[in-house]
mmCIF file of C-alpha atoms in Angstrom:
data_model
loop_
_atom_site.group_PDB
_atom_site.id
_atom_site.type_symbol
_atom_site.label_atom_id
_atom_site.label_comp_id
_atom_site.label_asym_id
_atom_site.label_seq_id
_atom_site.Cartn_x
_atom_site.Cartn_y
_atom_site.Cartn_z
ATOM 1 C CA GLN A 240 0.199 23.223 -4.040
ATOM 2 C CA VAL A 241 1.970 21.747 -7.020
ATOM 3 C CA GLN A 242 1.482 23.814 -10.092
ATOM 4 C CA MET A 243 2.980 23.345 -13.524
ATOM 5 C CA VAL A 244 2.103 26.162 -16.124
ATOM 6 C CA GLN A 245 3.111 25.669 -19.709
ATOM 7 C CA SER A 246 3.619 28.169 -22.405
ATOM 8 C CA GLY A 247 0.790 28.682 -25.028
ATOM 9 C CA ALA A 248 -0.206 27.090 -28.189
ATOM 10 C CA ALA A 249 1.986 27.353 -31.088
ATOM 11 C CA VAL A 250 1.793 26.888 -34.830
ATOM 12 C CA LYS A 251 4.616 25.921 -36.914
ATOM 13 C CA ARG A 252 5.787 25.097 -40.415
ATOM 14 C CA PRO A 253 6.926 21.661 -41.246
ATOM 15 C CA GLY A 254 10.933 21.647 -40.815
ATOM 16 C CA ALA A 255 10.724 23.996 -38.061
ATOM 17 C CA SER A 256 11.255 23.861 -34.256
ATOM 18 C CA VAL A 257 9.271 24.462 -31.299
ATOM 19 C CA LYS A 258 10.066 25.054 -27.677
ATOM 20 C CA VAL A 259 7.644 24.652 -24.811
ATOM 21 C CA SER A 260 8.305 25.802 -21.399
ATOM 22 C CA CYS A 261 6.844 24.587 -18.164
ATOM 23 C CA LYS A 262 7.070 26.705 -15.006
ATOM 24 C CA ALA A 263 6.878 24.851 -11.601
ATOM 25 C CA SER A 264 5.654 26.102 -8.279
ATOM 26 C CA GLY A 265 4.645 24.865 -4.875
ATOM 27 C CA TYR A 266 7.604 22.446 -4.473
ATOM 28 C CA THR A 267 11.491 22.565 -4.587
ATOM 29 C CA PHE A 268 12.111 22.433 -8.404
ATOM 30 C CA THR A 269 15.324 20.373 -8.305
ATOM 31 C CA ASP A 270 13.677 17.567 -5.999
ATOM 32 C CA TYR A 271 11.874 15.672 -8.492
ATOM 33 C CA TYR A 272 12.193 14.600 -12.160
ATOM 34 C CA LEU A 273 10.148 16.238 -14.884
ATOM 35 C CA HIS A 274 8.745 14.145 -17.875
ATOM 36 C CA TRP A 275 7.295 15.193 -21.031
ATOM 37 C CA VAL A 276 4.505 13.297 -22.561
ATOM 38 C CA ARG A 277 2.522 14.171 -25.845
ATOM 39 C CA GLN A 278 -0.910 13.259 -27.042
ATOM 40 C CA ALA A 279 -1.807 13.557 -30.845
ATOM 41 C CA PRO A 280 -5.399 14.464 -31.520
ATOM 42 C CA GLY A 281 -7.821 11.508 -30.676
ATOM 43 C CA GLN A 282 -4.742 9.287 -29.727
ATOM 44 C CA GLY A 283 -3.237 8.099 -26.536
ATOM 45 C CA LEU A 284 -0.300 9.325 -24.411
ATOM 46 C CA GLU A 285 3.186 8.913 -25.593
ATOM 47 C CA TRP A 286 6.146 9.534 -23.396
ATOM 48 C CA MET A 287 9.080 11.512 -24.798
ATOM 49 C CA GLY A 288 11.471 11.804 -22.026
ATOM 50 C CA TRP A 289 12.679 13.318 -18.854
ATOM 51 C CA ILE A 290 15.061 15.612 -17.262
ATOM 52 C CA ASN A 291 16.615 15.658 -13.778
ATOM 53 C CA PRO A 292 16.266 19.203 -12.795
ATOM 54 C CA ASN A 293 19.093 19.023 -10.248
ATOM 55 C CA SER A 294 21.819 17.442 -12.718
ATOM 56 C CA GLY A 295 20.449 18.467 -16.135
ATOM 57 C CA GLY A 296 20.735 14.561 -17.034
ATOM 58 C CA THR A 297 18.289 13.419 -19.493
ATOM 59 C CA ASN A 298 16.810 10.205 -20.851
ATOM 60 C CA PHE A 299 14.738 10.062 -24.082
ATOM 61 C CA ALA A 300 12.508 7.500 -25.750
ATOM 62 C CA GLN A 301 14.337 6.213 -28.768
ATOM 63 C CA LYS A 302 11.797 7.500 -31.152
ATOM 64 C CA PHE A 303 12.711 11.038 -30.227
ATOM 65 C CA GLN A 304 16.542 10.501 -29.831
ATOM 66 C CA GLY A 305 18.338 13.447 -31.763
ATOM 67 C CA ARG A 306 15.191 15.417 -32.292
ATOM 68 C CA VAL A 307 14.267 16.658 -28.829
ATOM 69 C CA THR A 308 16.245 18.596 -26.256
ATOM 70 C CA LEU A 309 15.441 19.014 -22.583
ATOM 71 C CA THR A 310 16.768 21.642 -20.635
ATOM 72 C CA ARG A 311 16.050 23.758 -17.363
ATOM 73 C CA ASP A 312 16.709 27.103 -15.835
ATOM 74 C CA THR A 313 16.788 26.355 -11.991
ATOM 75 C CA SER A 314 16.623 29.966 -11.098
ATOM 76 C CA ILE A 315 13.272 30.403 -12.466
ATOM 77 C CA SER A 316 12.056 26.685 -11.828
ATOM 78 C CA THR A 317 11.319 26.351 -15.494
ATOM 79 C CA ALA A 318 11.811 23.287 -17.694
ATOM 80 C CA TYR A 319 11.936 23.579 -21.491
ATOM 81 C CA MET A 320 11.234 20.799 -24.305
ATOM 82 C CA GLU A 321 12.504 21.804 -27.886
ATOM 83 C CA LEU A 322 11.631 19.521 -30.681
ATOM 84 C CA THR A 323 13.009 20.066 -34.124
ATOM 85 C CA ARG A 324 12.521 19.042 -37.784
ATOM 86 C CA LEU A 325 8.707 18.995 -37.095
ATOM 87 C CA THR A 326 6.383 17.135 -39.340
ATOM 88 C CA SER A 327 2.449 16.906 -39.418
ATOM 89 C CA ASP A 328 2.892 13.776 -37.190
ATOM 90 C CA ASP A 329 4.116 16.045 -34.339
ATOM 91 C CA THR A 330 0.883 17.932 -34.108
ATOM 92 C CA ALA A 331 -0.190 17.146 -30.496
ATOM 93 C CA VAL A 332 -0.692 18.484 -27.001
ATOM 94 C CA TYR A 333 2.575 18.379 -25.180
ATOM 95 C CA TYR A 334 2.475 17.862 -21.248
ATOM 96 C CA CYS A 335 5.114 18.107 -18.651
ATOM 97 C CA ALA A 336 4.689 16.185 -15.281
ATOM 98 C CA ARG A 337 6.475 16.268 -12.146
ATOM 99 C CA VAL A 338 7.263 12.495 -11.354
ATOM 100 C CA ILE A 339 7.570 10.969 -7.926
ATOM 101 C CA SER A 340 8.006 7.275 -7.360
ATOM 102 C CA GLY A 341 7.271 6.587 -11.027
ATOM 103 C CA GLY A 342 4.178 8.315 -11.376
ATOM 104 C CA GLY A 343 3.281 11.844 -12.619
ATOM 105 C CA ASP A 344 1.465 13.627 -9.583
ATOM 106 C CA GLY A 345 1.540 17.111 -11.042
ATOM 107 C CA TRP A 346 0.810 17.868 -14.637
ATOM 108 C CA GLY A 347 0.966 20.968 -16.846
ATOM 109 C CA GLN A 348 -2.239 22.235 -18.600
ATOM 110 C CA GLY A 349 -0.746 21.010 -21.981
ATOM 111 C CA THR A 350 0.459 22.894 -24.949
ATOM 112 C CA LEU A 351 -0.989 22.507 -28.238
ATOM 113 C CA VAL A 352 1.471 22.476 -31.088
ATOM 114 C CA THR A 353 0.011 22.378 -34.649
ATOM 115 C CA VAL A 354 2.443 21.554 -37.571
ATOM 116 C CA SER A 355 0.838 23.054 -40.614
ATOM 117 C CA SER A 356 2.059 24.522 -44.008
ATOM 118 C CA ASP B 20 10.790 -3.100 -24.822
ATOM 119 C CA ILE B 21 8.074 -3.899 -22.681
ATOM 120 C CA GLN B 22 4.604 -3.547 -24.052
ATOM 121 C CA MET B 23 1.358 -2.704 -22.385
ATOM 122 C CA THR B 24 -1.997 -3.724 -23.519
ATOM 123 C CA GLN B 25 -5.481 -2.804 -22.005
ATOM 124 C CA SER B 26 -8.893 -4.208 -22.293
ATOM 125 C CA PRO B 27 -11.274 -3.574 -23.104
ATOM 126 C CA SER B 28 -10.630 -0.497 -25.399
ATOM 127 C CA SER B 29 -14.081 0.988 -24.487
ATOM 128 C CA LEU B 30 -16.982 0.167 -22.165
ATOM 129 C CA SER B 31 -20.270 1.622 -21.207
ATOM 130 C CA ALA B 32 -22.056 0.885 -18.044
ATOM 131 C CA TYR B 33 -24.804 2.146 -15.853
ATOM 132 C CA VAL B 34 -24.389 4.556 -12.680
ATOM 133 C CA GLY B 35 -23.646 2.199 -9.746
ATOM 134 C CA ASP B 36 -22.154 -0.628 -11.915
ATOM 135 C CA ARG B 37 -18.700 -2.104 -10.733
ATOM 136 C CA VAL B 38 -16.306 -1.587 -13.668
ATOM 137 C CA THR B 39 -13.174 -3.363 -14.215
ATOM 138 C CA ILE B 40 -10.368 -2.711 -16.563
ATOM 139 C CA THR B 41 -7.288 -4.953 -17.170
ATOM 140 C CA CYS B 42 -3.861 -4.070 -18.066
ATOM 141 C CA GLN B 43 -1.083 -6.752 -19.258
ATOM 142 C CA ALA B 44 2.548 -6.372 -19.591
ATOM 143 C CA SER B 45 4.607 -8.311 -22.056
ATOM 144 C CA GLN B 46 7.034 -9.297 -19.265
ATOM 145 C CA ASP B 47 7.224 -9.340 -15.337
ATOM 146 C CA ILE B 48 7.153 -5.682 -14.210
ATOM 147 C CA ASP B 49 6.501 -6.401 -10.505
ATOM 148 C CA ASN B 50 4.292 -3.671 -9.320
ATOM 149 C CA SER B 51 5.697 -0.790 -11.334
ATOM 150 C CA LEU B 52 2.435 0.116 -12.575
ATOM 151 C CA ASN B 53 0.233 3.444 -12.299
ATOM 152 C CA TRP B 54 -3.231 4.089 -13.495
ATOM 153 C CA TYR B 55 -4.415 7.574 -14.586
ATOM 154 C CA GLN B 56 -7.868 9.089 -15.450
ATOM 155 C CA GLN B 57 -8.023 11.662 -18.356
ATOM 156 C CA LYS B 58 -11.136 13.688 -19.006
ATOM 157 C CA PRO B 59 -11.672 15.278 -22.330
ATOM 158 C CA GLY B 60 -9.355 18.383 -22.720
ATOM 159 C CA LYS B 61 -7.762 17.905 -19.576
ATOM 160 C CA ALA B 62 -4.351 16.461 -18.479
ATOM 161 C CA PRO B 63 -4.098 12.886 -17.017
ATOM 162 C CA LYS B 64 -4.695 12.608 -13.297
ATOM 163 C CA LEU B 65 -2.931 9.824 -11.244
ATOM 164 C CA LEU B 66 -5.351 7.775 -9.399
ATOM 165 C CA ILE B 67 -3.389 4.591 -8.288
ATOM 166 C CA TYR B 68 0.438 4.193 -7.959
ATOM 167 C CA ASP B 69 2.603 1.127 -7.662
ATOM 168 C CA ALA B 70 -0.390 -1.035 -8.844
ATOM 169 C CA SER B 71 -2.581 -0.802 -5.624
ATOM 170 C CA ASN B 72 -2.009 2.526 -3.760
ATOM 171 C CA LEU B 73 -4.658 5.150 -3.916
ATOM 172 C CA GLU B 74 -3.322 8.561 -4.482
ATOM 173 C CA THR B 75 -4.099 11.286 -1.896
ATOM 174 C CA GLY B 76 -7.467 12.624 -2.417
ATOM 175 C CA VAL B 77 -8.793 10.180 -4.753
ATOM 176 C CA PRO B 78 -12.285 8.635 -3.924
ATOM 177 C CA SER B 79 -12.035 5.197 -2.384
ATOM 178 C CA ARG B 80 -14.360 3.657 -5.064
ATOM 179 C CA PHE B 81 -11.123 3.494 -7.286
ATOM 180 C CA SER B 82 -8.804 0.592 -6.687
ATOM 181 C CA GLY B 83 -6.095 -1.278 -8.346
ATOM 182 C CA SER B 84 -4.359 -4.727 -8.084
ATOM 183 C CA GLY B 85 -2.044 -7.162 -9.533
ATOM 184 C CA SER B 86 1.702 -7.760 -9.828
ATOM 185 C CA GLY B 87 3.903 -9.274 -12.527
ATOM 186 C CA THR B 88 2.192 -9.064 -15.757
ATOM 187 C CA ASP B 89 -1.350 -8.812 -14.975
ATOM 188 C CA PHE B 90 -3.221 -5.867 -13.531
ATOM 189 C CA SER B 91 -6.666 -4.605 -12.867
ATOM 190 C CA PHE B 92 -8.375 -1.116 -11.996
ATOM 191 C CA THR B 93 -11.664 -1.151 -10.751
ATOM 192 C CA ILE B 94 -14.236 1.319 -9.908
ATOM 193 C CA SER B 95 -16.698 -0.147 -7.499
ATOM 194 C CA SER B 96 -19.760 2.142 -8.107
ATOM 195 C CA LEU B 97 -19.554 4.034 -11.367
ATOM 196 C CA GLN B 98 -20.409 7.773 -11.163
ATOM 197 C CA PRO B 99 -21.412 10.193 -13.853
ATOM 198 C CA GLU B 100 -18.109 12.224 -13.232
ATOM 199 C CA ASP B 101 -16.123 8.911 -13.834
ATOM 200 C CA ILE B 102 -16.573 9.459 -17.577
ATOM 201 C CA ALA B 103 -13.044 9.687 -19.047
ATOM 202 C CA THR B 104 -10.343 7.486 -20.453
ATOM 203 C CA TYR B 105 -8.047 5.412 -18.221
ATOM 204 C CA TYR B 106 -4.503 4.577 -18.895
ATOM 205 C CA CYS B 107 -2.022 2.107 -17.207
ATOM 206 C CA GLN B 108 1.541 3.247 -17.159
ATOM 207 C CA HIS B 109 4.834 1.197 -16.554
ATOM 208 C CA TYR B 110 7.780 2.823 -15.583
ATOM 209 C CA ASP B 111 11.347 0.913 -15.332
ATOM 210 C CA ASP B 112 14.500 1.485 -13.496
ATOM 211 C CA LEU B 113 15.492 4.437 -15.692
ATOM 212 C CA LEU B 114 11.979 5.974 -15.334
ATOM 213 C CA THR B 115 11.131 5.119 -18.913
ATOM 214 C CA PHE B 116 7.482 5.334 -19.204
ATOM 215 C CA THR B 117 5.142 2.936 -21.247
ATOM 216 C CA PHE B 118 1.443 3.838 -21.357
ATOM 217 C CA GLY B 119 -1.110 1.422 -22.351
ATOM 218 C CA PRO B 120 -3.484 2.366 -25.313
ATOM 219 C CA GLY B 121 -6.233 3.452 -22.818
ATOM 220 C CA THR B 122 -9.897 2.383 -22.104
ATOM 221 C CA LYS B 123 -12.686 5.012 -22.577
ATOM 222 C CA VAL B 124 -15.560 4.612 -20.084
ATOM 223 C CA ASP B 125 -19.006 5.946 -20.779
ATOM 224 C CA VAL B 126 -22.212 5.899 -18.846
ATOM 225 C CA LYS B 127 -25.281 4.206 -20.378
#
């Protein structure tokens, strides 16, 4: 079955960067777009962007343009999300999700990123 | 940019009640609308895709309808395990997502 396993929680200082990984299994990694969504404590879901694992093409929410990088390593079926210039507002759980027909049908368990001085 | 609104923001109902949540788009989005369930501390789970299609394995008490700008999500008979927050989500031709603010469902 489809499984997305993310890297563990991270604590970062303001101004630092964080890189979260998402390892996919149970399907052909390059066949489906992979999206990143975050959720601040007690808040709703916020879409960040996607990567096409086949081509490496990306698309981002305007809010994150210039601050987020999405990459992938097809040899190990793993996608990465790097967010730079962190502030306390970036404290959130970050999710990766496989998307089919516009909906995320397989989600990672989430990675808590805490930004604190 | 398309905005998604949901109502109510929260509701409390009895086990066995019929529960309906609405989602409104700021412009016509055809049927490009999905519904998710999120339980505390868990990732969202896709329940309904393309406005009215039940995801495989999802109980039939969940349903969705609508097209254009107005959509609804219904739980025909609320169960204790349905306590969660429910989100609508629009996707466009570039697969840009927009989530609604969520509706928290509780059991009385």
